[in-house]
Structure formats: structure tokens, C-alpha cells
Amino acid sequence: MDNGDHYYSPEQIAPLGRIIRLRKLGITLEDIRRLADQSGPDSVVELYIPLSA
């Protein structure tokens, strides 16, 4: 019987933690997916911190 629990492998824990932290910052899952595709911490800065002129 499926009780709705999710089970994660050890390899999935770190990415899951990053997703949770980014969600707490208000970043959408769509943007998180884009960041994962770009795979770099600077992409978070580029999306959410406007550059000063």
C-alpha cells in the first residue's frame, strides 16, 4: 500500500536540500530547473540580484 511517503537515495539528498533552500528564498521551481541546467551558483545572482550601474 502506498502511503505517499517519498524515499530518497543518498545522492539525492544534497540536490534536494538546495531545492528546499532556493524555494524558501522564493525562487520558483521553473527557475530552479533553469539554474540546474546552467549549473552554477552565479546563475542565482544573475536572476535575483540586479546589477548596479
XYZ file of C-alpha atoms in Angstrom:
53
model
C 0.000 0.000 0.000
C 1.313 3.454 -0.958
C 1.277 5.838 1.997
C 2.502 8.857 -0.001
C 5.965 8.977 1.579
C 8.923 9.776 -0.651
C 12.180 7.935 -0.247
C 15.414 9.487 -1.473
C 18.767 7.929 -2.211
C 21.862 9.406 -0.566
C 22.824 11.015 -3.903
C 19.517 12.901 -3.991
C 19.814 14.486 -0.526
C 22.205 17.354 -1.414
C 20.241 18.495 -4.504
C 17.007 18.217 -2.533
C 18.478 20.443 0.185
C 19.462 23.047 -2.421
C 15.966 22.967 -3.902
C 14.387 23.435 -0.477
C 16.684 26.388 0.347
C 16.016 28.053 -3.014
C 12.249 27.573 -2.569
C 12.492 29.227 0.870
C 14.087 32.204 -0.886
C 11.000 32.399 -3.083
C 12.574 31.028 -6.255
C 10.102 29.146 -8.421
C 10.592 25.519 -9.408
C 10.795 26.629 -13.038
C 13.697 28.957 -12.196
C 15.372 26.267 -10.085
C 15.137 23.906 -13.045
C 16.775 26.565 -15.246
C 19.514 27.096 -12.649
C 20.167 23.361 -12.516
C 20.528 23.336 -16.296
C 23.021 26.224 -16.097
C 24.676 24.533 -13.090
C 26.440 27.429 -11.482
C 25.932 29.485 -8.328
C 26.406 32.706 -10.300
C 23.169 31.991 -12.155
C 21.247 32.612 -8.909
C 22.904 36.003 -8.599
C 22.159 36.851 -12.231
C 18.466 36.013 -11.841
C 17.744 37.640 -8.494
C 20.210 40.452 -7.784
C 20.062 43.397 -10.194
C 23.459 44.711 -11.208
C 24.332 48.204 -10.011
C 25.128 50.745 -12.706
